Amino acid sequence: MSTPILEARDISIRFGGVEALRRVSLQLMAGEVLALAGDNGAGKSTLIKILSGVYHADAGHLRFNGSPLQLRDPQDARAQGIETIYQDLALADNLDVGSNIFLGREPTRRQFGLQVIDRPRMAQVAREVLERLDIVIPERKLGGPVKMLSGGQRQAIAIGRAIYWNARVLIMDEPTAALGVPEQRKVMELIAALKAQGVSVILISHNLHDIFAIADRIVVLRRGEVAGERLVAGTNGDEIVHLIVGDTYASTNTRGSGH
Ligand SMILES: Nc1ncnc2c1ncn2[C@@H]1O[C@H](COP(=O)(O)OP(=O)(O)O)[C@@H](O)[C@H]1O
Ligand SMILES: [Mg+2]
């Protein structure tokens, strides 16, 4: 068996009286799209925050490419090639595309004896990244604030940023939740393109249709524990829903999907 690129072993964490995760283990293989499913409050976001250095587990440990992985903070995770895109994206709305790709990691050049931010290079990288993802943004909009762009374009910039910084693992928490249908489709295409480029992806989604369209494997969390793990090729929507809600769940559930 090959070594997982990223692995969590027996992770537990509590927030006050809430045991958000209890002995959760998960393996992400190289080039795999792994979907993380589960009802609201199941612990999905908490788990990926541990995998991306935001939270520290009370127990258990992480491994990256077969070696122990200690993450002090999200910068540590990024330095390892683990990039995370949260639902709120963390784009700087008033800055242009290039600035958002570099955000805090801007290239500089010497000009008149001074170190200045290399804006032409940033604009050039922005064009290249978008081209690589096959995203079309008119030149006049490239230099404007990203808040003028559509949700799908903004999502593409966040993905482009991760790619530019050589993500080996890309973690996405509900990347399509706020998008219209055509843009959701585009994000799914982007994930497929990343996979083709050898990037491993963890995708959190409430949308079983998306999961079945893009994922290789599904891990279901329920109340902070792993309820089950299935290959997409060997399961179906009914079985996954059953794992998500458990035996005790009433069939009259009418709660909408949230986050
Ligand atoms: N920072 C926090 N402080 C206190 N409780 C939290 C915190 N983050 C998550 N929780 C709790 O942990 C549980 C799992 O939450 P979360 O990981 O956000 O679930 P999901 O993403 O699957 O909806 C929930 O009961 C939630 O209220
Ligand atoms: Mg969540």
Tab-separated table of C-alpha atoms and ligand atoms in Angstrom:
chain	number	residue	atom	x	y	z
A	1	MET	CA	0.000	0.000	0.000
A	2	SER	CA	1.300	3.491	-0.747
A	3	THR	CA	1.937	6.126	1.881
A	4	PRO	CA	-0.813	8.710	2.406
A	5	ILE	CA	0.204	12.262	1.589
A	6	LEU	CA	-1.679	13.480	4.660
A	7	GLU	CA	-2.920	11.475	7.580
A	8	ALA	CA	-4.734	12.139	10.843
A	9	ARG	CA	-4.548	9.484	13.542
A	10	ASP	CA	-6.897	9.293	16.494
A	11	ILE	CA	-7.541	13.011	16.622
A	12	SER	CA	-9.610	14.292	19.545
A	13	ILE	CA	-10.447	17.857	20.489
A	14	ARG	CA	-12.944	19.432	22.824
A	15	PHE	CA	-14.267	22.945	23.177
A	16	GLY	CA	-15.334	23.355	26.774
A	17	GLY	CA	-17.980	20.687	27.294
A	18	VAL	CA	-18.276	19.798	23.601
A	19	GLU	CA	-16.229	16.892	22.331
A	20	ALA	CA	-16.004	18.104	18.742
A	21	LEU	CA	-13.863	15.191	17.510
A	22	ARG	CA	-13.300	11.811	19.104
A	23	ARG	CA	-10.488	9.578	17.854
A	24	VAL	CA	-10.922	10.567	14.243
A	25	SER	CA	-8.542	9.020	11.718
A	26	LEU	CA	-8.355	9.882	8.062
A	27	GLN	CA	-5.966	9.214	5.216
A	28	LEU	CA	-5.580	11.280	2.083
A	29	MET	CA	-3.786	9.507	-0.760
A	30	ALA	CA	-1.706	11.292	-3.389
A	31	GLY	CA	-3.800	12.583	-6.275
A	32	GLU	CA	-7.036	11.648	-4.550
A	33	VAL	CA	-10.184	13.710	-4.074
A	34	LEU	CA	-11.542	12.832	-0.658
A	35	ALA	CA	-14.967	14.124	0.295
A	36	LEU	CA	-15.733	14.852	3.918
A	37	ALA	CA	-19.456	14.611	4.557
A	38	GLY	CA	-21.608	14.997	7.635
A	39	ASP	CA	-24.469	16.937	9.134
A	40	ASN	CA	-24.084	20.399	10.665
A	41	GLY	CA	-21.953	20.208	13.773
A	42	ALA	CA	-20.473	16.811	12.837
A	43	GLY	CA	-16.937	18.197	13.164
A	44	LYS	CA	-15.913	18.654	9.518
A	45	SER	CA	-14.630	22.213	9.817
A	46	THR	CA	-12.909	21.440	13.100
A	47	LEU	CA	-11.053	18.531	11.509
A	48	ILE	CA	-9.794	20.568	8.572
A	49	LYS	CA	-8.775	23.381	10.899
A	50	ILE	CA	-6.579	20.844	12.659
A	51	LEU	CA	-5.196	19.669	9.303
A	52	SER	CA	-4.406	23.262	8.373
A	53	GLY	CA	-2.795	24.372	11.617
A	54	VAL	CA	-5.610	26.595	12.892
A	55	TYR	CA	-6.546	24.363	15.844
A	56	HIS	CA	-4.358	22.007	17.818
A	57	ALA	CA	-5.691	18.571	18.700
A	58	ASP	CA	-5.917	17.573	22.343
A	59	ALA	CA	-4.868	14.051	21.364
A	60	GLY	CA	-3.750	12.197	18.279
A	61	HIS	CA	-1.284	13.228	15.627
A	62	LEU	CA	-0.753	14.121	11.983
A	63	ARG	CA	1.567	12.693	9.367
A	64	PHE	CA	2.640	14.150	6.057
A	65	ASN	CA	4.123	11.868	3.426
A	66	GLY	CA	4.962	9.292	6.071
A	67	SER	CA	6.615	11.646	8.560
A	68	PRO	CA	5.246	13.196	11.748
A	69	LEU	CA	3.771	16.624	11.074
A	70	GLN	CA	3.620	19.348	13.701
A	71	LEU	CA	1.666	22.440	12.724
A	72	ARG	CA	2.110	25.465	14.934
A	73	ASP	CA	-0.023	27.704	12.730
A	74	PRO	CA	-1.493	27.980	9.204
A	75	GLN	CA	1.808	29.348	7.840
A	76	ASP	CA	3.415	26.084	8.881
A	77	ALA	CA	0.802	24.166	6.911
A	78	ARG	CA	1.279	26.363	3.835
A	79	ALA	CA	5.031	25.884	4.025
A	80	GLN	CA	4.370	22.129	3.715
A	81	GLY	CA	2.134	22.647	0.706
A	82	ILE	CA	-1.174	22.324	2.557
A	83	GLU	CA	-3.441	25.158	1.414
A	84	THR	CA	-6.959	25.655	2.708
A	85	ILE	CA	-9.822	27.569	1.185
A	86	TYR	CA	-12.577	28.460	3.599
A	87	GLN	CA	-16.066	29.395	2.612
A	88	ASP	CA	-15.431	33.055	3.312
A	89	LEU	CA	-12.403	32.775	1.018
A	90	ALA	CA	-10.223	35.290	2.837
A	91	LEU	CA	-9.735	37.405	-0.262
A	92	ALA	CA	-8.911	41.063	0.268
A	93	ASP	CA	-11.956	42.590	-1.423
A	94	ASN	CA	-10.423	45.951	-2.214
A	95	LEU	CA	-7.276	44.584	-3.809
A	96	ASP	CA	-6.790	43.337	-7.363
A	97	VAL	CA	-6.294	39.747	-8.491
A	98	GLY	CA	-2.491	39.857	-8.412
A	99	SER	CA	-2.408	41.317	-4.910
A	100	ASN	CA	-4.746	38.588	-3.738
A	101	ILE	CA	-2.539	35.860	-5.140
A	102	PHE	CA	0.470	37.215	-3.269
A	103	LEU	CA	-1.216	38.585	-0.136
A	104	GLY	CA	1.581	38.879	2.428
A	105	ARG	CA	4.097	37.152	0.147
A	106	GLU	CA	4.635	39.935	-2.419
A	107	PRO	CA	7.620	39.775	-4.750
A	108	THR	CA	9.935	42.778	-4.781
A	109	ARG	CA	12.428	44.278	-7.211
A	110	ARG	CA	15.043	46.998	-6.988
A	111	GLN	CA	14.146	50.364	-8.446
A	112	PHE	CA	16.279	53.486	-8.036
A	113	GLY	CA	18.172	51.670	-5.293
A	114	LEU	CA	15.005	50.802	-3.349
A	115	GLN	CA	13.132	47.521	-2.825
A	116	VAL	CA	9.666	48.040	-4.270
A	117	ILE	CA	6.758	45.651	-4.710
A	118	ASP	CA	6.944	44.166	-8.180
A	119	ARG	CA	3.452	45.006	-9.471
A	120	PRO	CA	4.075	44.091	-13.120
A	121	ARG	CA	5.226	40.652	-12.002
A	122	MET	CA	2.115	40.246	-9.827
A	123	ALA	CA	-0.140	41.180	-12.736
A	124	GLN	CA	1.708	38.749	-14.989
A	125	VAL	CA	1.372	35.913	-12.467
A	126	ALA	CA	-2.338	36.705	-12.095
A	127	ARG	CA	-2.788	36.271	-15.859
A	128	GLU	CA	-0.798	33.030	-15.883
A	129	VAL	CA	-2.654	31.519	-12.940
A	130	LEU	CA	-6.050	32.317	-14.421
A	131	GLU	CA	-4.974	30.977	-17.791
A	132	ARG	CA	-3.778	27.756	-16.217
A	133	LEU	CA	-7.214	27.325	-14.652
A	134	ASP	CA	-8.902	28.335	-17.890
A	135	ILE	CA	-10.654	31.253	-16.192
A	136	VAL	CA	-11.475	34.279	-18.295
A	137	ILE	CA	-11.428	37.662	-16.552
A	138	PRO	CA	-11.289	40.708	-18.836
A	139	GLU	CA	-8.017	42.627	-18.602
A	140	ARG	CA	-9.737	45.803	-17.377
A	141	LYS	CA	-11.203	43.877	-14.431
A	142	LEU	CA	-7.903	42.209	-13.548
A	143	GLY	CA	-6.566	45.464	-12.138
A	144	GLY	CA	-9.757	46.336	-10.247
A	145	PRO	CA	-10.866	45.221	-6.777
A	146	VAL	CA	-11.864	41.553	-6.634
A	147	LYS	CA	-15.159	42.487	-4.982
A	148	MET	CA	-16.305	43.459	-8.494
A	149	LEU	CA	-15.900	39.860	-9.663
A	150	SER	CA	-18.467	37.066	-9.533
A	151	GLY	CA	-18.509	34.444	-6.790
A	152	GLY	CA	-17.121	31.831	-9.169
A	153	GLN	CA	-14.307	34.092	-10.338
A	154	ARG	CA	-13.416	34.852	-6.746
A	155	GLN	CA	-13.400	31.176	-5.910
A	156	ALA	CA	-11.107	30.619	-8.903
A	157	ILE	CA	-8.699	33.254	-7.577
A	158	ALA	CA	-8.560	31.522	-4.202
A	159	ILE	CA	-7.873	28.213	-5.963
A	160	GLY	CA	-5.354	29.920	-8.251
A	161	ARG	CA	-3.523	31.298	-5.246
A	162	ALA	CA	-3.233	27.828	-3.741
A	163	ILE	CA	-1.924	26.435	-7.036
A	164	TYR	CA	0.579	29.224	-7.496
A	165	TRP	CA	2.039	28.472	-4.080
A	166	ASN	CA	2.422	24.833	-5.088
A	167	ALA	CA	-0.269	23.261	-2.986
A	168	ARG	CA	0.187	19.523	-2.784
A	169	VAL	CA	-2.898	19.251	-0.656
A	170	LEU	CA	-5.845	21.564	-1.168
A	171	ILE	CA	-8.561	21.578	1.460
A	172	MET	CA	-11.872	23.212	0.571
A	173	ASP	CA	-14.662	23.845	3.082
A	174	GLU	CA	-17.970	24.138	1.197
A	175	PRO	CA	-16.439	25.853	-1.849
A	176	THR	CA	-19.685	26.019	-3.801
A	177	ALA	CA	-22.171	26.806	-1.037
A	178	ALA	CA	-22.565	30.472	-1.998
A	179	LEU	CA	-22.428	30.020	-5.781
A	180	GLY	CA	-24.980	29.784	-8.571
A	181	VAL	CA	-25.246	26.542	-10.515
A	182	PRO	CA	-22.959	27.438	-13.477
A	183	GLU	CA	-20.279	28.620	-11.070
A	184	GLN	CA	-20.618	25.509	-8.942
A	185	ARG	CA	-19.972	23.526	-12.096
A	186	LYS	CA	-16.890	25.587	-12.837
A	187	VAL	CA	-15.465	24.982	-9.364
A	188	MET	CA	-16.055	21.251	-9.838
A	189	GLU	CA	-14.138	21.492	-13.125
A	190	LEU	CA	-11.313	23.274	-11.317
A	191	ILE	CA	-11.120	20.510	-8.749
A	192	ALA	CA	-10.955	17.931	-11.543
A	193	ALA	CA	-8.148	19.950	-13.164
A	194	LEU	CA	-6.220	20.035	-9.878
A	195	LYS	CA	-6.574	16.306	-9.481
A	196	ALA	CA	-5.262	15.836	-13.026
A	197	GLN	CA	-2.249	17.923	-12.013
A	198	GLY	CA	-1.562	15.562	-9.106
A	199	VAL	CA	-2.919	17.741	-6.298
A	200	SER	CA	-4.698	15.887	-3.487
A	201	VAL	CA	-7.968	17.438	-2.432
A	202	ILE	CA	-10.163	17.256	0.639
A	203	LEU	CA	-13.587	18.578	-0.214
A	204	ILE	CA	-16.237	19.341	2.370
A	205	SER	CA	-19.641	19.480	0.769
A	206	HIS	CA	-23.305	19.097	1.626
A	207	ASN	CA	-23.987	18.432	-2.018
A	208	LEU	CA	-24.022	14.686	-2.620
A	209	HIS	CA	-24.310	15.269	-6.342
A	210	ASP	CA	-20.998	17.152	-6.310
A	211	ILE	CA	-19.419	14.517	-4.104
A	212	PHE	CA	-20.421	11.678	-6.390
A	213	ALA	CA	-19.316	13.642	-9.458
A	214	ILE	CA	-15.824	14.471	-8.248
A	215	ALA	CA	-14.677	12.388	-5.267
A	216	ASP	CA	-12.844	9.074	-5.197
A	217	ARG	CA	-13.686	8.340	-1.591
A	218	ILE	CA	-16.027	9.640	1.093
A	219	VAL	CA	-15.433	9.847	4.827
A	220	VAL	CA	-18.572	10.559	6.818
A	221	LEU	CA	-18.387	12.241	10.210
A	222	ARG	CA	-21.257	12.028	12.658
A	223	ARG	CA	-21.193	13.762	16.026
A	224	GLY	CA	-17.429	14.012	16.039
A	225	GLU	CA	-16.698	10.443	15.030
A	226	VAL	CA	-16.058	8.655	11.756
A	227	ALA	CA	-19.386	7.053	10.880
A	228	GLY	CA	-18.022	5.327	7.809
A	229	GLU	CA	-15.750	5.462	4.840
A	230	ARG	CA	-16.656	4.386	1.311
A	231	LEU	CA	-15.204	4.334	-2.163
A	232	VAL	CA	-17.486	6.351	-4.401
A	233	ALA	CA	-17.446	3.503	-6.916
A	234	GLY	CA	-18.801	1.132	-4.282
A	235	THR	CA	-21.585	3.117	-2.660
A	236	ASN	CA	-24.636	5.217	-3.433
A	237	GLY	CA	-26.444	8.298	-2.159
A	238	ASP	CA	-28.806	6.353	0.074
A	239	GLU	CA	-25.986	4.649	1.891
A	240	ILE	CA	-24.132	7.921	2.415
A	241	VAL	CA	-27.255	9.693	3.681
A	242	HIS	CA	-27.762	6.830	6.072
A	243	LEU	CA	-24.209	7.192	7.359
A	244	ILE	CA	-24.700	10.945	7.717
A	245	VAL	CA	-27.927	10.825	9.695
A	246	GLY	CA	-27.500	7.523	11.562
A	247	ASP	CA	-30.169	5.057	12.626
A	248	THR	CA	-31.983	7.211	15.091
A	249	TYR	CA	-32.734	10.048	12.732
A	250	ALA	CA	-36.386	10.720	11.936
A	251	SER	CA	-37.329	10.582	8.264
A	252	THR	CA	-39.269	13.811	8.738
A	253	ASN	CA	-36.078	15.860	8.983
A	254	THR	CA	-36.693	19.160	7.229
A	255	ARG	CA	-33.633	21.110	8.234
A	256	GLY	CA	-32.004	22.898	5.332
A	257	SER	CA	-28.343	22.483	4.603
A	258	GLY	CA	-26.190	24.960	6.438
A	259	HIS	CA	-22.562	25.109	7.370
B	1	LIG	N1	-14.295	27.445	18.229
B	1	LIG	C1	-15.247	26.694	18.773
B	1	LIG	N2	-15.659	26.878	20.043
B	1	LIG	C2	-16.608	26.098	20.584
B	1	LIG	N3	-17.237	25.100	19.948
B	1	LIG	C3	-16.880	24.876	18.677
B	1	LIG	C4	-15.888	25.643	18.022
B	1	LIG	N4	-15.737	25.185	16.753
B	1	LIG	C5	-16.621	24.165	16.634
B	1	LIG	N5	-17.299	23.978	17.773
B	1	LIG	C6	-18.303	22.930	18.019
B	1	LIG	O1	-17.763	21.708	17.566
B	1	LIG	C7	-18.757	20.941	16.894
B	1	LIG	C8	-18.315	20.682	15.467
B	1	LIG	O2	-18.397	21.898	14.721
B	1	LIG	P1	-17.890	22.031	13.229
B	1	LIG	O3	-16.549	21.419	13.110
B	1	LIG	O4	-18.019	23.456	12.845
B	1	LIG	O5	-18.948	21.140	12.443
B	1	LIG	P2	-19.302	21.093	10.881
B	1	LIG	O6	-18.250	21.851	10.129
B	1	LIG	O7	-19.330	19.640	10.551
B	1	LIG	O8	-20.668	21.692	10.742
B	1	LIG	C9	-20.034	21.728	17.007
B	1	LIG	O9	-20.726	21.266	18.140
B	1	LIG	C10	-19.555	23.133	17.207
B	1	LIG	O10	-20.518	23.884	17.898
B	2	MG	MG	-18.369	23.487	8.859
